[in-house]
Tab-separated table of C-alpha atoms (C1' of nucleotides) in Angstrom:
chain	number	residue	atom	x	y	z
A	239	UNK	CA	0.000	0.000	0.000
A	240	UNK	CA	2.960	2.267	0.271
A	241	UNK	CA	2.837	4.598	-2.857
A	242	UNK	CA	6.112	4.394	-5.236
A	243	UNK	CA	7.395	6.880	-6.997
A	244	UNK	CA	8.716	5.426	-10.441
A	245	UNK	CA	12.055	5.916	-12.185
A	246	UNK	CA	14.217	5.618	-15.140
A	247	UNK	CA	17.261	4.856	-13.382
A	248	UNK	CA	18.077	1.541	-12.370
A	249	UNK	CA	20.772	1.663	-9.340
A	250	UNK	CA	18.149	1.515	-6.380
A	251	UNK	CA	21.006	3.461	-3.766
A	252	UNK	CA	21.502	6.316	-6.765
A	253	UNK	CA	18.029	6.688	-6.461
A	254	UNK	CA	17.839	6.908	-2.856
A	255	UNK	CA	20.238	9.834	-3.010
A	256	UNK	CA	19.585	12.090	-5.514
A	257	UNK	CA	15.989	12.006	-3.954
A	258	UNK	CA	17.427	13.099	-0.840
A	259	UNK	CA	19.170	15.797	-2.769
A	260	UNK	CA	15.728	16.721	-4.922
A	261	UNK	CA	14.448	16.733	-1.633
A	262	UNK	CA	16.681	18.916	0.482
A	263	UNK	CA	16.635	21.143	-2.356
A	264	UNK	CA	12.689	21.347	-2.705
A	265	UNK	CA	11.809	21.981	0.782
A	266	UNK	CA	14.123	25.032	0.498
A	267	UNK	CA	12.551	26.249	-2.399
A	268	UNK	CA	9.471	25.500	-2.029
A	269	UNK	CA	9.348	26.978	2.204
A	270	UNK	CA	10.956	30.136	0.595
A	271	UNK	CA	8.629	30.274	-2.511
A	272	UNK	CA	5.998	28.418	-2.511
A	273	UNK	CA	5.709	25.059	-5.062
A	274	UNK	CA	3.571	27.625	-8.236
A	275	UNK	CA	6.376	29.647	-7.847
A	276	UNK	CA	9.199	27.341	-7.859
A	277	UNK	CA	10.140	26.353	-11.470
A	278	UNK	CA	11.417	22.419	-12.055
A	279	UNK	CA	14.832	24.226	-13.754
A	280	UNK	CA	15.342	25.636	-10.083
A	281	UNK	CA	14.688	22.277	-8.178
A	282	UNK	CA	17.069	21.064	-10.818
A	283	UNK	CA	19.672	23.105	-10.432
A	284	UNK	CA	19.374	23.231	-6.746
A	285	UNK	CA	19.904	19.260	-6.453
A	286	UNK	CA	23.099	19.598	-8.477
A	287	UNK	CA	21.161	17.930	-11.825
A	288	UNK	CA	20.203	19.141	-15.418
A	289	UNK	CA	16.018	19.756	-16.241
A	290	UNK	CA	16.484	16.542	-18.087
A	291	UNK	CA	18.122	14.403	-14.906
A	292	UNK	CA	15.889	15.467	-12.793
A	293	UNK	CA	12.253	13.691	-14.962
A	294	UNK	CA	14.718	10.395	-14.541
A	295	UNK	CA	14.355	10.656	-10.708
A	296	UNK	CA	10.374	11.996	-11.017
A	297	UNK	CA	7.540	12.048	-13.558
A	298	UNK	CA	6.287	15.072	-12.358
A	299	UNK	CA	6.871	18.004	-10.242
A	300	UNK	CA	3.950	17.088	-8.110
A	301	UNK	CA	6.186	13.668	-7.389
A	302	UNK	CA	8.615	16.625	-5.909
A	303	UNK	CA	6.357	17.490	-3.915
A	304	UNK	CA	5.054	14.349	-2.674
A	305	UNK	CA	8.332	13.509	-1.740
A	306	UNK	CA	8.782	16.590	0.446
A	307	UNK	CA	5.496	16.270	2.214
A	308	UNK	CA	6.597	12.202	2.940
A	309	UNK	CA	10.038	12.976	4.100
A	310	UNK	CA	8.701	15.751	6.584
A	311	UNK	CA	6.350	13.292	8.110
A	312	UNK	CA	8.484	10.502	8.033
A	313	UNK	CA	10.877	12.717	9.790
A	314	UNK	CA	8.473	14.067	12.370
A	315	UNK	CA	7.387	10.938	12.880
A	316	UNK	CA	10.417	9.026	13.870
A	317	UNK	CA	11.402	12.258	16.250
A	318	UNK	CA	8.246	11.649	17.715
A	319	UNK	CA	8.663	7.576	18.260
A	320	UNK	CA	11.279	7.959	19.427
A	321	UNK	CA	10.493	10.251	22.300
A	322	UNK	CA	7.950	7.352	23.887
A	323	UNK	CA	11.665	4.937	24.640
A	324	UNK	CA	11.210	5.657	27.938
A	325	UNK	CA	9.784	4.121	30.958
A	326	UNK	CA	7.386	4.727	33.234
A	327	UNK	CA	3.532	5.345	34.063
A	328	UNK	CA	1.950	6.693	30.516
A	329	UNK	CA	1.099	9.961	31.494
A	330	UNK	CA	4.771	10.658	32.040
A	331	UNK	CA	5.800	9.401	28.791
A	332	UNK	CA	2.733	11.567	27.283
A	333	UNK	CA	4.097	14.795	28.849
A	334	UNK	CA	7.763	13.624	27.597
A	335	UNK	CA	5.997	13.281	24.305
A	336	UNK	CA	4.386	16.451	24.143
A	337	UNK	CA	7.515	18.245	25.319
A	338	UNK	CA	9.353	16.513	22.139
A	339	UNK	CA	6.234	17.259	19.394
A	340	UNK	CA	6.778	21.068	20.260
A	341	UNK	CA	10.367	20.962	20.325
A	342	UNK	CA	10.314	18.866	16.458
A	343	UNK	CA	8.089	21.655	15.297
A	344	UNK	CA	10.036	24.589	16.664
A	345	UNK	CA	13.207	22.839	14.892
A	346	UNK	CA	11.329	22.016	11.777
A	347	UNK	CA	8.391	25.261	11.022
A	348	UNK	CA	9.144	25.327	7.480
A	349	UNK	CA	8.254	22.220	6.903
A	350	UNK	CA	5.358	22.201	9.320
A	351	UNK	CA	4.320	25.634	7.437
A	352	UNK	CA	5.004	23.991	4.043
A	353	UNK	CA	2.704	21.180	4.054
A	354	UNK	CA	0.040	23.126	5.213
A	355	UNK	CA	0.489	25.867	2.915
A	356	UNK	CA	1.412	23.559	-0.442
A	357	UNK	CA	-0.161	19.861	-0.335
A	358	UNK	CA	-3.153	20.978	-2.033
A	359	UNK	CA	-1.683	21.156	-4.517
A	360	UNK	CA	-0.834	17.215	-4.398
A	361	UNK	CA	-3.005	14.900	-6.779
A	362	UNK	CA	-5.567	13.374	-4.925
A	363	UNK	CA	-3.824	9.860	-4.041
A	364	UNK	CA	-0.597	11.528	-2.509
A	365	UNK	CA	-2.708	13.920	-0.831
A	366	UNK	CA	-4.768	10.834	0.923
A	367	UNK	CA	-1.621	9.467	1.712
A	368	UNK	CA	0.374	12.704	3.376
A	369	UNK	CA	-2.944	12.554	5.292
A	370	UNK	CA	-2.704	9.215	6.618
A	371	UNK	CA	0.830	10.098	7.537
A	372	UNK	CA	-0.640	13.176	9.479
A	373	UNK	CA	-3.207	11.126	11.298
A	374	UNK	CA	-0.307	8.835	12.145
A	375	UNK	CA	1.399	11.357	14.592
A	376	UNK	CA	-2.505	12.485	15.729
A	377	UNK	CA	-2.600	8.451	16.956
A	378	UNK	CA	0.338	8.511	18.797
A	379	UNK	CA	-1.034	11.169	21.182
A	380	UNK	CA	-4.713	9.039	20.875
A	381	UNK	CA	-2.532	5.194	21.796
A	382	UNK	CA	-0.928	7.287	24.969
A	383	UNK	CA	-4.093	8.681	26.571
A	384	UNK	CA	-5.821	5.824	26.277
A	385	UNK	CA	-3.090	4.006	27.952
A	386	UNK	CA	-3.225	6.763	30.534
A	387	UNK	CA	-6.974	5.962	30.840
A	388	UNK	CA	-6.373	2.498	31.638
A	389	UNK	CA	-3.316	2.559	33.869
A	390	UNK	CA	-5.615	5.167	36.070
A	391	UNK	CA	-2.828	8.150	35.383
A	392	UNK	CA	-4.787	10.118	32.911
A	393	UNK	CA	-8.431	11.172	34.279
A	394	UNK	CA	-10.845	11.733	31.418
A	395	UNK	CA	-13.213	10.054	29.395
A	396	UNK	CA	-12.122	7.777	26.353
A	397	UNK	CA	-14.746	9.538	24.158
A	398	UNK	CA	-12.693	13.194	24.873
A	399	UNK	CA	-9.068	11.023	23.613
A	400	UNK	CA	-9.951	11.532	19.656
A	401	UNK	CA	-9.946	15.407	19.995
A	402	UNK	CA	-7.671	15.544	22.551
A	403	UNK	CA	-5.183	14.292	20.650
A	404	UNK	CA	-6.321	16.627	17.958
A	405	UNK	CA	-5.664	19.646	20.575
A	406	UNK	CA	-2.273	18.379	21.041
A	407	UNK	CA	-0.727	18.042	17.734
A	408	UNK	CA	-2.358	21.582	16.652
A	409	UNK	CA	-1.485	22.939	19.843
A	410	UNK	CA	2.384	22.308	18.529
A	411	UNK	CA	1.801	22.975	14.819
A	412	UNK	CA	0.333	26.309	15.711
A	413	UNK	CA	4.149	27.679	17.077
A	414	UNK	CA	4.983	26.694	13.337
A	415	UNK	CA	1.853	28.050	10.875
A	416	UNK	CA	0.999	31.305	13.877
A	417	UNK	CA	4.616	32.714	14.422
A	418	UNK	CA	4.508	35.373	12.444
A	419	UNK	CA	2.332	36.212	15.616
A	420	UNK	CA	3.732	34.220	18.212
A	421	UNK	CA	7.768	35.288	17.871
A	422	UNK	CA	7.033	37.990	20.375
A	423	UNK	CA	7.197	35.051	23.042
A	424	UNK	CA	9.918	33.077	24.342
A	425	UNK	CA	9.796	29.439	22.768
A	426	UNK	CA	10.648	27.570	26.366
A	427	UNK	CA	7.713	29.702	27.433
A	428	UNK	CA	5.041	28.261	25.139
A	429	UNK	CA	6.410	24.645	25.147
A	430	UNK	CA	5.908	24.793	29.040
A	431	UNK	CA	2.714	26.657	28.598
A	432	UNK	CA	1.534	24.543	26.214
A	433	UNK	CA	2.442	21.462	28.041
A	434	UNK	CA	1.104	22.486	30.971
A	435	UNK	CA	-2.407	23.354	29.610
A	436	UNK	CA	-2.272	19.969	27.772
A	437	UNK	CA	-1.538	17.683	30.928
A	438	UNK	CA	-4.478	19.205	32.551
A	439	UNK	CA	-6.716	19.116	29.675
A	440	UNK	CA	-5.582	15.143	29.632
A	441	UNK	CA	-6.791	15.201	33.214
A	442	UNK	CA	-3.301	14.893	34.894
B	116	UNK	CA	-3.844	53.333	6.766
B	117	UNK	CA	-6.690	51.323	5.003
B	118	UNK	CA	-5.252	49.780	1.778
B	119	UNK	CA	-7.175	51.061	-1.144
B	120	UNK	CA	-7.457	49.163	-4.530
B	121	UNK	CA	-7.419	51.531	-7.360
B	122	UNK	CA	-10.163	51.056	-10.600
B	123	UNK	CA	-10.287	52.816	-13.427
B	124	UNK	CA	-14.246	53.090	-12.943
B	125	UNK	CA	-15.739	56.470	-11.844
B	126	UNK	CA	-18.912	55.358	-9.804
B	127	UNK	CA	-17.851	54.302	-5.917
B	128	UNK	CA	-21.411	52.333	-5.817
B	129	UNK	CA	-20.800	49.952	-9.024
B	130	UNK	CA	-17.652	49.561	-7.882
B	131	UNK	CA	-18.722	48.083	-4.734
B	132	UNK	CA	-21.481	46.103	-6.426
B	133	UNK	CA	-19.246	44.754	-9.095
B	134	UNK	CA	-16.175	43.917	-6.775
B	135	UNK	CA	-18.762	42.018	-4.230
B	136	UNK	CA	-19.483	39.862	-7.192
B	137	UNK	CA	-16.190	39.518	-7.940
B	138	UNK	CA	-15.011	38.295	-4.614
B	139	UNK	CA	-18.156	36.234	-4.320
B	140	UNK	CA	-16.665	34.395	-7.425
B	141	UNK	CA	-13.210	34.003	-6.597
B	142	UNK	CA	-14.294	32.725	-3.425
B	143	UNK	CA	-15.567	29.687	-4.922
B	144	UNK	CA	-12.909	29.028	-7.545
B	145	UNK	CA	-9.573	29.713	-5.038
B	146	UNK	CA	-11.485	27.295	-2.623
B	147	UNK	CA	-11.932	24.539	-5.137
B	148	UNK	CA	-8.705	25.210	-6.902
B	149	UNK	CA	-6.856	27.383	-4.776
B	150	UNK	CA	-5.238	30.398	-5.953
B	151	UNK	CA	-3.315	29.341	-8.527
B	152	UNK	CA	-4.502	26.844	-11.077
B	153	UNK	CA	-7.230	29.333	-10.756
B	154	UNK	CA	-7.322	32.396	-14.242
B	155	UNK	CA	-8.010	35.563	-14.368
B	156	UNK	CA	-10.345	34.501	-17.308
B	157	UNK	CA	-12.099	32.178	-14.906
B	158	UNK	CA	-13.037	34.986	-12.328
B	159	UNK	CA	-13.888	37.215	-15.001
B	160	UNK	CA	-16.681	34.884	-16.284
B	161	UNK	CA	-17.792	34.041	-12.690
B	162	UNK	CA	-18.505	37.009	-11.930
B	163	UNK	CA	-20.361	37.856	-15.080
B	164	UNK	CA	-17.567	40.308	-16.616
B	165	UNK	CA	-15.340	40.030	-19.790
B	166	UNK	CA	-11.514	39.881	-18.887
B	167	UNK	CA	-10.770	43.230	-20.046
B	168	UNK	CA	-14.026	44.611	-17.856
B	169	UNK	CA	-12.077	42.531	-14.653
B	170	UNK	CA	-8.926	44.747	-14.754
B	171	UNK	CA	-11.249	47.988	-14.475
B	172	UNK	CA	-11.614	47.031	-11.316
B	173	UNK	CA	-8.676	45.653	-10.235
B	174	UNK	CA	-5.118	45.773	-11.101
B	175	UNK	CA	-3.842	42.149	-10.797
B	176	UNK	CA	-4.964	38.993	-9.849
B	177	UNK	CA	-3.252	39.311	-6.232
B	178	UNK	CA	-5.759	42.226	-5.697
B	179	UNK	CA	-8.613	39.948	-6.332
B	180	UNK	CA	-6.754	37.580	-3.743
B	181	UNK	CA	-6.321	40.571	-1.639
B	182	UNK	CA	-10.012	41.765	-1.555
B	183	UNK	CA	-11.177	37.936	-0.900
B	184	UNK	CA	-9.063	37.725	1.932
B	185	UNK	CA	-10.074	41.291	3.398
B	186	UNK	CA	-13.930	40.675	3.300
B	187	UNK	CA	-13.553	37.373	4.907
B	188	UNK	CA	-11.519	38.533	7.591
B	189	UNK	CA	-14.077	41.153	7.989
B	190	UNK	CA	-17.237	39.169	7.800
B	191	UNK	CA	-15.790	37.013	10.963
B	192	UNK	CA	-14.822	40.089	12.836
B	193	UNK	CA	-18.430	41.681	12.388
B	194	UNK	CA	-19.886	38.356	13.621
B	195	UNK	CA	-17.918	37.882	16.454
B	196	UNK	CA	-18.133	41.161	17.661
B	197	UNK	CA	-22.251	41.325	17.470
B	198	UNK	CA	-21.770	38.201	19.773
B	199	UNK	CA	-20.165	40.338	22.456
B	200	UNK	CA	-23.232	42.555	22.261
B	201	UNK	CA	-24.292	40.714	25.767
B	202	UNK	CA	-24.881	41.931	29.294
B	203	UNK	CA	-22.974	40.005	32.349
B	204	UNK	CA	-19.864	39.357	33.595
B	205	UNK	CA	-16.621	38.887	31.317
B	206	UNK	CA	-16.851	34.777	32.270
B	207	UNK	CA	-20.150	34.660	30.499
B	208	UNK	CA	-19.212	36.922	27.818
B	209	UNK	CA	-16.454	34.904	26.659
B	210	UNK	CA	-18.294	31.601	26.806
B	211	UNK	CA	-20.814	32.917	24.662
B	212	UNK	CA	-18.033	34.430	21.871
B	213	UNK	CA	-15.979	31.198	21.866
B	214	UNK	CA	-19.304	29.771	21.056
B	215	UNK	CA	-20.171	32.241	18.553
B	216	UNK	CA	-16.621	32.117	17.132
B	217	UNK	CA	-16.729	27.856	16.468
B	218	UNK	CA	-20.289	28.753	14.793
B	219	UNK	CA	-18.413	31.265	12.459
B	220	UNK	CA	-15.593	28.915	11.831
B	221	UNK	CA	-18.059	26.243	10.961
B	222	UNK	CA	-20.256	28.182	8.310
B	223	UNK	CA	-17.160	29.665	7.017
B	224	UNK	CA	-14.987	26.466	6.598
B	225	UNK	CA	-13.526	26.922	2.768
B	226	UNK	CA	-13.370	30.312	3.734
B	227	UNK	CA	-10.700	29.502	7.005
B	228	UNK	CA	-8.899	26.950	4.703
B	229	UNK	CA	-8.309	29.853	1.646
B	230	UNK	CA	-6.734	32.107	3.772
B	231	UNK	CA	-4.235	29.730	5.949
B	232	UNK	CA	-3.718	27.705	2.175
B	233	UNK	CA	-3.337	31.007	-0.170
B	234	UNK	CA	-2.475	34.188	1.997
B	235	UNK	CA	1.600	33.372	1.657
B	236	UNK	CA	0.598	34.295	-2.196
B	237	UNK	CA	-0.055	37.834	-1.091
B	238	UNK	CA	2.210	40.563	-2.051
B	239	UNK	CA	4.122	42.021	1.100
B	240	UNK	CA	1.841	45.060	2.487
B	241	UNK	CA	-1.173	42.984	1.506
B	242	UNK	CA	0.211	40.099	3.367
B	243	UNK	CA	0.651	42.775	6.634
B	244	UNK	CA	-2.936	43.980	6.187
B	245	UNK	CA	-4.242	40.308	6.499
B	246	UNK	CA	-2.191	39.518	9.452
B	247	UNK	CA	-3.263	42.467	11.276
B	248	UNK	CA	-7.246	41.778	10.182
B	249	UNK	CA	-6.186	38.374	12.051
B	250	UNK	CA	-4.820	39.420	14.998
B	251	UNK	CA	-7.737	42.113	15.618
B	252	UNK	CA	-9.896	38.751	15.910
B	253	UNK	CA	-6.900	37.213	18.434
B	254	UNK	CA	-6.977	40.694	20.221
B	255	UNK	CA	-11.326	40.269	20.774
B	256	UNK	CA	-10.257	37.277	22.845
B	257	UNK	CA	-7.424	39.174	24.771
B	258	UNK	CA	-9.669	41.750	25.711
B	259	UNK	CA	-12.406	39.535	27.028
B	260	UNK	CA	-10.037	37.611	28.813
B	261	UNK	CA	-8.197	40.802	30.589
B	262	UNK	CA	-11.877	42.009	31.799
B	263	UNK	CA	-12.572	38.698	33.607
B	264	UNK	CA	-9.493	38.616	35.386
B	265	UNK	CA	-10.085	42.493	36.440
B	266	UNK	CA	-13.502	41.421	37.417
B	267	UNK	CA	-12.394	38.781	39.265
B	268	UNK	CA	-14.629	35.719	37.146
B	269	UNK	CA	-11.488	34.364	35.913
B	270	UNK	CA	-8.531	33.248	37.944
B	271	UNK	CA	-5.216	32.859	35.473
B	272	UNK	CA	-2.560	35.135	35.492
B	273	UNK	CA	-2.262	38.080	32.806
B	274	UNK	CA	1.086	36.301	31.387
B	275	UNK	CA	-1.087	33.745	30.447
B	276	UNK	CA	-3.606	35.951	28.351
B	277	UNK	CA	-1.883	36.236	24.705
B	278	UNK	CA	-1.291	32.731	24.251
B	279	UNK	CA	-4.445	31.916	25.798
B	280	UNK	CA	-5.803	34.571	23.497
B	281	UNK	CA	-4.267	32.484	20.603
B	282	UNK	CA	-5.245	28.833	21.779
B	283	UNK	CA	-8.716	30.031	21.486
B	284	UNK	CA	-8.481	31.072	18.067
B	285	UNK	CA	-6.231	28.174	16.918
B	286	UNK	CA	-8.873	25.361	18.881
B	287	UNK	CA	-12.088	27.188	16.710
B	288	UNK	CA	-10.177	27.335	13.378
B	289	UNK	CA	-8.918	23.922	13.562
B	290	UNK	CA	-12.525	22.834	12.566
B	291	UNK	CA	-11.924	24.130	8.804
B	292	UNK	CA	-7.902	23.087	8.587
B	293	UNK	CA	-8.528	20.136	10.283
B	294	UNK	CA	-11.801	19.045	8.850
B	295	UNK	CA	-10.310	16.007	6.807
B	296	UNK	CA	-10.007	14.110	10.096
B	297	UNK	CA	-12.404	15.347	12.498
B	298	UNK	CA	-15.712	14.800	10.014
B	299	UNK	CA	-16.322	11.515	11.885
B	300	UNK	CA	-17.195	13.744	14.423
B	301	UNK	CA	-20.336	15.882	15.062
B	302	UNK	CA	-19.932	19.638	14.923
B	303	UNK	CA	-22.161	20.213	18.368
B	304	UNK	CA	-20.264	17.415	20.089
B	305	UNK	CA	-16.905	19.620	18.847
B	306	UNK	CA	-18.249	23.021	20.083
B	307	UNK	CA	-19.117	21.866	23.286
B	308	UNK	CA	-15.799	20.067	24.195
B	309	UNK	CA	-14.235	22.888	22.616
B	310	UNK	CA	-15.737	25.908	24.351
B	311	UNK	CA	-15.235	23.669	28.152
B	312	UNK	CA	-11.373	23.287	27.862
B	313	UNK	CA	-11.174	26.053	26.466
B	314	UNK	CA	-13.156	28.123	29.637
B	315	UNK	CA	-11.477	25.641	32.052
B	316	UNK	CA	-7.767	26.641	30.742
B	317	UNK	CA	-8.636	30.151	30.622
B	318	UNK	CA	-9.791	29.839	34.612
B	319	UNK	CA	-13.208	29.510	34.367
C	122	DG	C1'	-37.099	67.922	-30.103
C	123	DA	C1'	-33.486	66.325	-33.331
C	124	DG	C1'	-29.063	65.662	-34.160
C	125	DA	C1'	-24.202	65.920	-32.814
C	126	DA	C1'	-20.600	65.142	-29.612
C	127	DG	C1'	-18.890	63.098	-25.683
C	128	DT	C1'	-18.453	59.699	-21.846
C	129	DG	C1'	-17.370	55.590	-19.578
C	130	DA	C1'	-18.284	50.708	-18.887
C	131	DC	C1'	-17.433	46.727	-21.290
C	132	DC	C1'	-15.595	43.439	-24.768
C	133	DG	C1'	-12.378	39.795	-26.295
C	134	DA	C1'	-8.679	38.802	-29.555
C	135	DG	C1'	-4.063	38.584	-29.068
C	136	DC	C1'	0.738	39.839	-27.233
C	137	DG	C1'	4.579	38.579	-24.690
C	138	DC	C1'	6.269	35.450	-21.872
C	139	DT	C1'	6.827	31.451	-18.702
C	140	DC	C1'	7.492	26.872	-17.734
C	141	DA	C1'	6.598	21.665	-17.385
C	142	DG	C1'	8.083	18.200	-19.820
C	143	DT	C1'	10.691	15.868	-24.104
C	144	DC	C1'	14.194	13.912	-26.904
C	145	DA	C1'	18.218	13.496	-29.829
C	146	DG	C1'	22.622	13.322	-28.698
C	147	DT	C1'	26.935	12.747	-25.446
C	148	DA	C1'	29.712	10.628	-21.849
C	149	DA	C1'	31.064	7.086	-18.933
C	150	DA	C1'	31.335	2.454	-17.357
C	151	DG	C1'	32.210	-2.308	-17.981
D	136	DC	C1'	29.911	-2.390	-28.363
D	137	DT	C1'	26.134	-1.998	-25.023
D	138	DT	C1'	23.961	-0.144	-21.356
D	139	DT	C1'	23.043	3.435	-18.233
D	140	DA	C1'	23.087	8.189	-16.643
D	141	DC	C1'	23.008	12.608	-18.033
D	142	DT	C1'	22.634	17.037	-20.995
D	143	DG	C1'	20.277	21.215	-22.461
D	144	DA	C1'	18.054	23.121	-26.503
D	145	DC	C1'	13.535	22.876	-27.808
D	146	DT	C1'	8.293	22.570	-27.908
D	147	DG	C1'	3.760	23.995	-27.247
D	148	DA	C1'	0.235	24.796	-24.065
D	149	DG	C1'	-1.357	28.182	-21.096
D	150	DC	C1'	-1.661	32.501	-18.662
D	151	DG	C1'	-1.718	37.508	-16.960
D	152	DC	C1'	-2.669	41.546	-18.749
D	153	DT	C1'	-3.464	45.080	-22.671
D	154	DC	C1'	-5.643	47.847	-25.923
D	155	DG	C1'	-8.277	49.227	-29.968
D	156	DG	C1'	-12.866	49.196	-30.605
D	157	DT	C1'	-18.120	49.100	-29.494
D	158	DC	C1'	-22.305	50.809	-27.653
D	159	DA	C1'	-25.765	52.534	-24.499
D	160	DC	C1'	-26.508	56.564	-22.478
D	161	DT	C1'	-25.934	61.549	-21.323
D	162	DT	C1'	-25.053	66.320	-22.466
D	163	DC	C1'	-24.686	69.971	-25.495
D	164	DT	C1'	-26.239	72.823	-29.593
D	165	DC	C1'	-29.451	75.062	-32.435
DNA sequence: GAGAAGTGACCGAGCGCTCAGTCAGTAAAG
DNA sequence: CTTTACTGACTGAGCGCTCGGTCACTTCTC
């Protein structure tokens, strides 16, 4: 079920990284620019290839795209994972996870800021799968409270967990997509804000 | 301070007539195919003009974007400022606008999503003008939230207020951005869970 | 009141340009 | 020699915006 991205070159580990290069070199562009305005001749040049190298790597720019939006995730993702490697009752390892979530998007608000902006503009199957990705991270948040629920930490009902772990992952993403608003205010301050009003929302 | 759009048409009135229709149009298209793989020929038609009869009333396509943006901003602001036209104390008052506000946010979903989506498009002072249309809705909450702690009906600390201010916003609007995953869910069910975290992290 | 002159909103073909994607040819590797 | 990766000039569709022209309507002239 995992979507592939074809290509005319053969050597699976050339593949591999040039993509990371297209990649590196898109998110750039496309956080500065926007994708519409970002021409394939700059993604091109930008990942060290000619117009013509880079359609052996992609069919499309959209693929470009695609690619972005999947690394992002995948990267978020894995941050995020590997913040619950830790012991301990759940609503510990929730506020350890919350804690990391904020941190990833303070480290990472283009990207945050670039899917939301730009994966529109995706073709409907990539767009259903960047937003299976994004519902991923959402049930990481949902598997923890209801853990909390049952191990008694976490006081609230399992029918508030769904939004709740809504609140949380929006919550983070909003230092990203609102700080043209927010960068009057100290980032430790919201993260401990934010976690604060999110462990007692959880009912800790 | 108020941007102005320039037109090369005399009458103030048809102007105002003609431009409604035009936003009314471009509404629809940039929220189906966002700003972009939307033309200028497309608007035009949509709003019942020729091309040519468009640019009398506008001088580029990022004004049209401009004056979408602007009366959306401004239709929210009007409604949630009739919902503070309410006797009682500040507690009450900002119950009933966080209320009012998810209502907004919830007949004005395509509308939430074209301006977080399309917005970056803006040229630079337009962009400012936006931001500051948003932050006069952020600054609704910040007010509210100031009286009840000087009337006593809230208890949180004034340090709290801006990004409380924000997390209001943020947990109404996340009903349009986030729509794609919280549709299994009923909008009253949303509102009410909403509007009780909400009051309870603002000290209620 | 009839005709002439002027006004301003509107029309839409088309200009100038951009850009995603292609393909014939080159280079390198084995 | 064959295969694979790469090159970059080229194509053609599409788009924002323009501009010469039209026409309904108003104002002026006698």
């Amino acid at each position: 079920m995992e979507i592939t991205i074809s290509s005319q070159v053969k050597d699976p580990e050339r593949i591999r990284q040039r993509r990371a290069e297209i990649v590196r070199a898109a998110v750039g562009l496309f956080a500065e620019k926007g994708f519409h305005r970002t021409t394939t001749r700059e993604i091109a040049q930008a990942s060290g290839l000619s117009t013509g190298a880079l359609y052996e790597y992609v069919a499309s720019k959209e693929d470009v795209l695609f690619l972005v939006c999947r690394h992002i995730h995948h990267t978020i993702l894995q941050q995020l994972k590997a913040s619950l490697a830790v012991e301990g009752p759940a609503v510990q390892r929730l506020r350890q996870s919350i804690q990391a979530f904020i941190g990833v998007m303070d480290s990472m608000q283009d990207e945050v800021l670039l899917i939301y902006q730009e994966s529109k503009s995706l073709p409907s199957p990539f767009l259903h799968e960047v937003l299976r990705q994004e519902s991923e991270i959402t049930q990481v948040f949902d598997n923890l409270l209801h853990e909390g629920i049952r191990d008694g930490s976490l006081r609230t009902s399992p029918k508030n967990v769904p939004l709740l772990a809504h609140d949380i992952v929006v919550a983070g993403q909003m230092w990203a997509f609102r700080r043209w608003a927010l960068n009057t205010m100290d980032f430790a301050d919201f993260a401990a804000s934010q976690t604060e009003r999110l462990m007692e929302a959880c009912g800790s």
